[in-house]
Amino acid sequence: MVPSPDADPRPAGPAVIDLDAYSPARIAERVESAGVGKARLGFLNTFLLGVLGGGFIGLGAMYFTIIVSDASLPFAAQRAVGGLVFSLGLILVVLAGAELFTGNILLVMALAAGRITLRELLANWGTVFLGNVVGAVGLAVLFAASGSWKLGEIEATAVHIAAAKASLPPLEAFVRGILCNVLVCLGVWLAMGGRSAVDKIAAILFPVSAFVAAGFEHSTANLYFIPLGIFLHSMHPGVAETGPTWMGFLQNIVPVSLGNIVGGGVMVGVVYSAIYRRRVESKPEEPSQPPKS
């Protein structure tokens, strides 16, 4: 989800380092307004930005695979560093501009506020998801064709990651999807509170690296991970005894996507919407002033 432009009320002047962030209540307003803009962006622009979003997350996943291919790293360091480099994907989405299914789950806040319709919400999710598929799978095709997977243990690692994801039991995939998008949407939420590029990058790094380190499931990332493993295993079946399949791909993507909706939409979007919408609705009216004589 890309933060919308927001006019800075501070007077113009020399560039300074500003440590102030938007308040949570102001972030809620910004997320709602961004959701309205996204829901009414138009099919072609939404789809193309979705393609970019899928490709950007795929780049983060590619970077992650390279790091975890180094077996000499201790487990915790491997996961932590892998999570930090995976954050490249969401950083590109937020700063370069793109649409991401998991981040756009926060459009539920605009829906809860009555500013968009359910039809607009579902149309946005469907269009962005389709664009993410094209971008992430397209990057997997390009990486498989590049031959870069021949370096080190990248090929074996990519196939192993894909096979593990494709073989997850549906309930585990669903719950991991919930936990993942709680953290992703909190990263987006915090980024919406930042005023500078540095603020936004810092806000993204820890929530995203935490979900990666914990092994939670991100639907858009899996649109890259699993197809890449399928492509590589089909090219070199001997790299692993058991490789991922397209049926396993579907059995992962469906519960993970549903989990992402619950995690980001209910546990972040609905909760914050209830908190800050209630505060707005319960705010006492200003006492009327008597007319001046």
Short mmCIF file of C-alpha atoms in Angstrom, two decimals:
data_model
loop_
_atom_site.label_atom_id
_atom_site.label_comp_id
_atom_site.label_asym_id
_atom_site.label_seq_id
_atom_site.Cartn_x
_atom_site.Cartn_y
_atom_site.Cartn_z
CA MET A 1 0.00 0.00 0.00
CA VAL A 2 1.54 3.31 -1.08
CA PRO A 3 1.21 6.34 1.20
CA SER A 4 -0.74 9.09 -0.56
CA PRO A 5 0.76 12.57 -0.90
CA ASP A 6 -0.08 14.63 2.15
CA ALA A 7 0.54 18.34 2.37
CA ASP A 8 2.94 19.25 5.14
CA PRO A 9 1.48 22.14 7.15
CA ARG A 10 4.89 23.26 8.41
CA PRO A 11 6.28 26.46 6.89
CA ALA A 12 8.84 26.12 4.13
CA GLY A 13 12.41 26.64 5.15
CA PRO A 14 15.86 25.06 5.26
CA ALA A 15 15.87 21.25 5.23
CA VAL A 16 16.05 19.84 8.74
CA ILE A 17 15.93 16.40 10.31
CA ASP A 18 12.41 16.03 11.74
CA LEU A 19 11.92 13.27 14.32
CA ASP A 20 8.18 13.90 14.59
CA ALA A 21 5.78 11.31 13.17
CA TYR A 22 2.08 11.51 12.49
CA SER A 23 -0.08 10.51 15.43
CA PRO A 24 -1.98 7.19 15.27
CA ALA A 25 -5.26 9.07 14.80
CA ARG A 26 -3.75 11.01 11.88
CA ILE A 27 -2.36 7.78 10.43
CA ALA A 28 -5.87 6.31 10.50
CA GLU A 29 -7.13 9.30 8.49
CA ARG A 30 -4.30 8.96 5.99
CA VAL A 31 -4.88 5.22 5.54
CA GLU A 32 -8.60 5.87 4.92
CA SER A 33 -7.88 8.61 2.38
CA ALA A 34 -5.24 6.50 0.63
CA GLY A 35 -7.77 3.67 0.44
CA VAL A 36 -10.31 5.90 -1.30
CA GLY A 37 -7.73 6.97 -3.87
CA LYS A 38 -6.65 3.41 -4.52
CA ALA A 39 -10.19 2.12 -4.90
CA ARG A 40 -10.88 4.73 -7.61
CA LEU A 41 -7.57 4.65 -9.44
CA GLY A 42 -8.88 2.83 -12.52
CA PHE A 43 -8.33 -0.71 -13.74
CA LEU A 44 -5.27 -0.23 -15.98
CA ASN A 45 -3.25 1.87 -13.54
CA THR A 46 -4.14 -0.43 -10.65
CA PHE A 47 -3.18 -3.51 -12.65
CA LEU A 48 0.14 -2.08 -13.84
CA LEU A 49 1.05 -0.93 -10.34
CA GLY A 50 0.11 -4.42 -9.17
CA VAL A 51 2.54 -5.90 -11.69
CA LEU A 52 5.25 -3.68 -10.23
CA GLY A 53 4.26 -4.68 -6.71
CA GLY A 54 4.55 -8.39 -7.50
CA GLY A 55 7.93 -7.84 -9.13
CA PHE A 56 9.21 -5.74 -6.23
CA ILE A 57 8.24 -8.36 -3.64
CA GLY A 58 9.83 -10.98 -5.90
CA LEU A 59 13.09 -9.02 -5.81
CA GLY A 60 13.02 -9.09 -2.02
CA ALA A 61 12.32 -12.84 -2.12
CA MET A 62 15.19 -13.36 -4.55
CA TYR A 63 17.54 -11.47 -2.21
CA PHE A 64 16.31 -13.56 0.73
CA THR A 65 17.00 -16.82 -1.14
CA ILE A 66 20.58 -15.77 -1.84
CA ILE A 67 21.23 -15.02 1.85
CA VAL A 68 19.72 -18.23 3.24
CA SER A 69 21.68 -20.26 0.67
CA ASP A 70 24.76 -19.68 2.83
CA ALA A 71 24.77 -22.68 5.16
CA SER A 72 27.74 -21.30 7.07
CA LEU A 73 25.51 -18.70 8.79
CA PRO A 74 24.01 -19.65 12.16
CA PHE A 75 20.25 -20.22 11.99
CA ALA A 76 19.22 -17.04 13.82
CA ALA A 77 21.61 -14.85 11.84
CA GLN A 78 20.46 -16.43 8.59
CA ARG A 79 16.81 -15.70 9.36
CA ALA A 80 17.43 -12.21 10.70
CA VAL A 81 19.62 -11.07 7.82
CA GLY A 82 17.34 -12.80 5.33
CA GLY A 83 14.38 -10.92 6.78
CA LEU A 84 16.15 -7.58 6.56
CA VAL A 85 17.05 -8.04 2.89
CA PHE A 86 13.55 -9.30 2.08
CA SER A 87 12.32 -5.90 3.31
CA LEU A 88 13.63 -4.51 0.01
CA GLY A 89 10.33 -5.57 -1.56
CA LEU A 90 8.02 -3.49 0.66
CA ILE A 91 10.47 -0.59 0.66
CA LEU A 92 10.25 -0.49 -3.13
CA VAL A 93 6.46 -0.75 -3.01
CA VAL A 94 6.14 2.15 -0.57
CA LEU A 95 8.85 4.49 -1.89
CA ALA A 96 8.94 3.72 -5.63
CA GLY A 97 5.17 3.34 -5.87
CA ALA A 98 3.29 0.11 -6.49
CA GLU A 99 0.18 -1.78 -5.42
CA LEU A 100 0.42 -4.82 -3.15
CA PHE A 101 -2.45 -7.16 -2.29
CA THR A 102 -1.33 -7.71 1.30
CA GLY A 103 -0.95 -3.97 1.97
CA ASN A 104 -4.21 -3.09 0.22
CA ILE A 105 -6.08 -5.24 2.73
CA LEU A 106 -6.08 -2.01 4.77
CA LEU A 107 -8.71 -0.64 2.37
CA VAL A 108 -11.16 -2.16 4.87
CA MET A 109 -10.68 1.05 6.86
CA ALA A 110 -12.11 3.14 4.01
CA LEU A 111 -14.94 0.61 3.71
CA ALA A 112 -15.68 0.77 7.45
CA ALA A 113 -15.79 4.57 7.24
CA GLY A 114 -18.36 4.36 4.43
CA ARG A 115 -16.05 6.08 1.95
CA ILE A 116 -15.87 3.18 -0.54
CA THR A 117 -18.25 0.35 -1.39
CA LEU A 118 -17.72 -3.38 -0.95
CA ARG A 119 -17.71 -3.70 -4.73
CA GLU A 120 -14.89 -1.16 -5.04
CA LEU A 121 -12.93 -2.96 -2.32
CA LEU A 122 -13.23 -6.38 -3.98
CA ALA A 123 -12.48 -4.96 -7.42
CA ASN A 124 -9.28 -3.39 -6.10
CA TRP A 125 -8.17 -6.56 -4.35
CA GLY A 126 -8.88 -8.70 -7.41
CA THR A 127 -7.10 -6.36 -9.82
CA VAL A 128 -4.06 -5.91 -7.58
CA PHE A 129 -3.82 -9.64 -6.91
CA LEU A 130 -3.90 -10.36 -10.65
CA GLY A 131 -1.17 -7.79 -11.23
CA ASN A 132 0.90 -9.27 -8.39
CA VAL A 133 0.60 -12.70 -10.02
CA VAL A 134 1.91 -11.38 -13.33
CA GLY A 135 4.76 -9.45 -11.70
CA ALA A 136 5.93 -12.14 -9.27
CA VAL A 137 5.61 -15.13 -11.62
CA GLY A 138 7.12 -13.07 -14.42
CA LEU A 139 10.17 -12.33 -12.28
CA ALA A 140 10.45 -16.04 -11.43
CA VAL A 141 10.49 -16.84 -15.17
CA LEU A 142 13.19 -14.23 -15.79
CA PHE A 143 15.34 -15.43 -12.88
CA ALA A 144 15.05 -19.05 -14.04
CA ALA A 145 16.09 -17.98 -17.55
CA SER A 146 19.01 -15.88 -16.26
CA GLY A 147 21.04 -18.82 -14.96
CA SER A 148 21.93 -16.87 -11.82
CA TRP A 149 20.55 -19.75 -9.76
CA LYS A 150 23.72 -21.68 -10.68
CA LEU A 151 25.70 -19.60 -8.18
CA GLY A 152 26.44 -21.34 -4.91
CA GLU A 153 23.50 -23.31 -3.51
CA ILE A 154 20.78 -20.97 -4.78
CA GLU A 155 19.05 -23.59 -6.95
CA ALA A 156 18.77 -26.21 -4.20
CA THR A 157 17.65 -23.59 -1.67
CA ALA A 158 14.97 -22.20 -4.00
CA VAL A 159 13.54 -25.66 -4.66
CA HIS A 160 13.63 -26.52 -0.95
CA ILE A 161 11.82 -23.30 0.02
CA ALA A 162 9.15 -23.88 -2.64
CA ALA A 163 8.62 -27.54 -1.71
CA ALA A 164 8.29 -26.69 1.99
CA LYS A 165 5.69 -24.02 1.29
CA ALA A 166 3.72 -26.18 -1.17
CA SER A 167 3.51 -29.01 1.37
CA LEU A 168 2.24 -26.93 4.31
CA PRO A 169 -1.03 -28.21 5.80
CA PRO A 170 -3.86 -25.75 4.95
CA LEU A 171 -4.53 -24.79 8.57
CA GLU A 172 -0.87 -24.00 9.21
CA ALA A 173 -0.71 -22.00 5.98
CA PHE A 174 -3.83 -20.04 6.99
CA VAL A 175 -2.56 -19.20 10.49
CA ARG A 176 0.89 -18.26 9.19
CA GLY A 177 -0.86 -15.99 6.67
CA ILE A 178 -2.73 -14.27 9.51
CA LEU A 179 0.43 -13.65 11.52
CA CYS A 180 2.34 -12.50 8.46
CA ASN A 181 -0.09 -9.80 7.44
CA VAL A 182 -0.52 -8.48 10.95
CA LEU A 183 3.15 -7.56 10.74
CA VAL A 184 3.07 -6.41 7.10
CA CYS A 185 0.10 -4.10 7.69
CA LEU A 186 1.68 -2.77 10.88
CA GLY A 187 4.76 -2.00 8.78
CA VAL A 188 2.58 -0.14 6.28
CA TRP A 189 0.78 1.62 9.15
CA LEU A 190 4.07 2.78 10.66
CA ALA A 191 5.36 3.88 7.24
CA MET A 192 2.25 6.06 6.87
CA GLY A 193 3.31 7.76 10.08
CA GLY A 194 6.71 8.73 8.71
CA ARG A 195 7.42 12.07 7.05
CA SER A 196 10.64 11.17 5.19
CA ALA A 197 12.02 8.29 3.15
CA VAL A 198 14.32 7.37 6.03
CA ASP A 199 11.35 7.28 8.42
CA LYS A 200 9.44 4.94 6.14
CA ILE A 201 12.37 2.57 5.58
CA ALA A 202 13.04 2.34 9.32
CA ALA A 203 9.35 1.67 9.96
CA ILE A 204 9.26 -1.18 7.46
CA LEU A 205 12.44 -3.06 8.40
CA PHE A 206 11.54 -4.62 11.74
CA PRO A 207 7.93 -5.75 11.16
CA VAL A 208 8.80 -7.29 7.79
CA SER A 209 12.03 -8.91 8.95
CA ALA A 210 10.16 -10.33 11.97
CA PHE A 211 7.56 -12.15 9.86
CA VAL A 212 10.24 -13.53 7.54
CA ALA A 213 12.45 -14.69 10.41
CA ALA A 214 9.47 -16.44 12.02
CA GLY A 215 8.60 -18.29 8.81
CA PHE A 216 5.15 -16.74 8.32
CA GLU A 217 3.44 -16.85 4.91
CA HIS A 218 3.06 -13.91 2.49
CA SER A 219 0.83 -14.62 -0.50
CA THR A 220 2.60 -12.29 -2.94
CA ALA A 221 6.05 -13.58 -1.98
CA ASN A 222 4.80 -17.13 -2.52
CA LEU A 223 3.73 -16.16 -6.04
CA TYR A 224 7.48 -15.91 -6.68
CA PHE A 225 8.92 -18.58 -4.37
CA ILE A 226 6.80 -21.55 -5.44
CA PRO A 227 6.74 -21.01 -9.24
CA LEU A 228 10.52 -20.48 -9.22
CA GLY A 229 10.96 -23.78 -7.38
CA ILE A 230 8.68 -25.52 -9.88
CA PHE A 231 10.60 -24.10 -12.84
CA LEU A 232 14.02 -25.03 -11.44
CA HIS A 233 12.97 -28.52 -10.40
CA SER A 234 11.49 -29.19 -13.85
CA MET A 235 14.80 -28.12 -15.41
CA HIS A 236 16.93 -30.22 -13.00
CA PRO A 237 14.82 -32.88 -11.23
CA GLY A 238 17.92 -34.28 -9.54
CA VAL A 239 18.35 -31.16 -7.41
CA ALA A 240 15.76 -32.55 -4.95
CA GLU A 241 13.96 -35.85 -4.51
CA THR A 242 10.58 -34.14 -4.13
CA GLY A 243 9.80 -30.87 -5.82
CA PRO A 244 6.86 -28.47 -5.57
CA THR A 245 3.81 -28.90 -7.82
CA TRP A 246 1.19 -26.56 -9.22
CA MET A 247 -1.45 -28.26 -7.08
CA GLY A 248 0.72 -27.61 -4.04
CA PHE A 249 1.03 -23.99 -5.21
CA LEU A 250 -2.77 -23.58 -5.17
CA GLN A 251 -3.09 -25.38 -1.86
CA ASN A 252 -0.69 -22.80 -0.38
CA ILE A 253 -1.90 -19.60 -2.06
CA VAL A 254 -5.59 -19.98 -1.21
CA PRO A 255 -5.30 -20.44 2.59
CA VAL A 256 -2.38 -18.01 2.83
CA SER A 257 -4.32 -15.30 0.97
CA LEU A 258 -7.35 -15.83 3.21
CA GLY A 259 -5.10 -15.66 6.26
CA ASN A 260 -3.54 -12.44 4.97
CA ILE A 261 -7.03 -10.93 4.66
CA VAL A 262 -7.92 -11.88 8.23
CA GLY A 263 -4.59 -10.75 9.68
CA GLY A 264 -4.35 -7.38 7.96
CA GLY A 265 -8.05 -6.65 7.52
CA VAL A 266 -9.50 -7.74 10.84
CA MET A 267 -6.61 -7.67 13.31
CA VAL A 268 -5.19 -4.35 12.07
CA GLY A 269 -7.67 -2.52 9.82
CA VAL A 270 -10.93 -3.28 11.64
CA VAL A 271 -9.38 -2.82 15.08
CA TYR A 272 -7.85 0.56 14.31
CA SER A 273 -10.97 1.65 12.45
CA ALA A 274 -13.12 0.81 15.47
CA ILE A 275 -10.79 2.68 17.81
CA TYR A 276 -10.42 5.89 15.83
CA ARG A 277 -13.86 5.96 14.18
CA ARG A 278 -15.44 5.61 17.63
CA ARG A 279 -13.30 8.46 18.92
CA VAL A 280 -14.43 10.71 16.07
CA GLU A 281 -18.10 9.79 16.53
CA SER A 282 -18.00 10.20 20.31
CA LYS A 283 -16.17 13.53 20.28
CA PRO A 284 -18.35 16.08 22.08
CA GLU A 285 -19.66 18.95 20.01
CA GLU A 286 -18.23 22.37 20.59
CA PRO A 287 -20.59 24.54 22.65
CA SER A 288 -22.43 27.02 20.49
CA GLN A 289 -21.33 30.59 20.88
CA PRO A 290 -23.94 33.26 21.54
CA PRO A 291 -24.37 35.68 18.65
CA LYS A 292 -22.40 38.85 18.95
CA SER A 293 -24.45 41.93 19.38
#
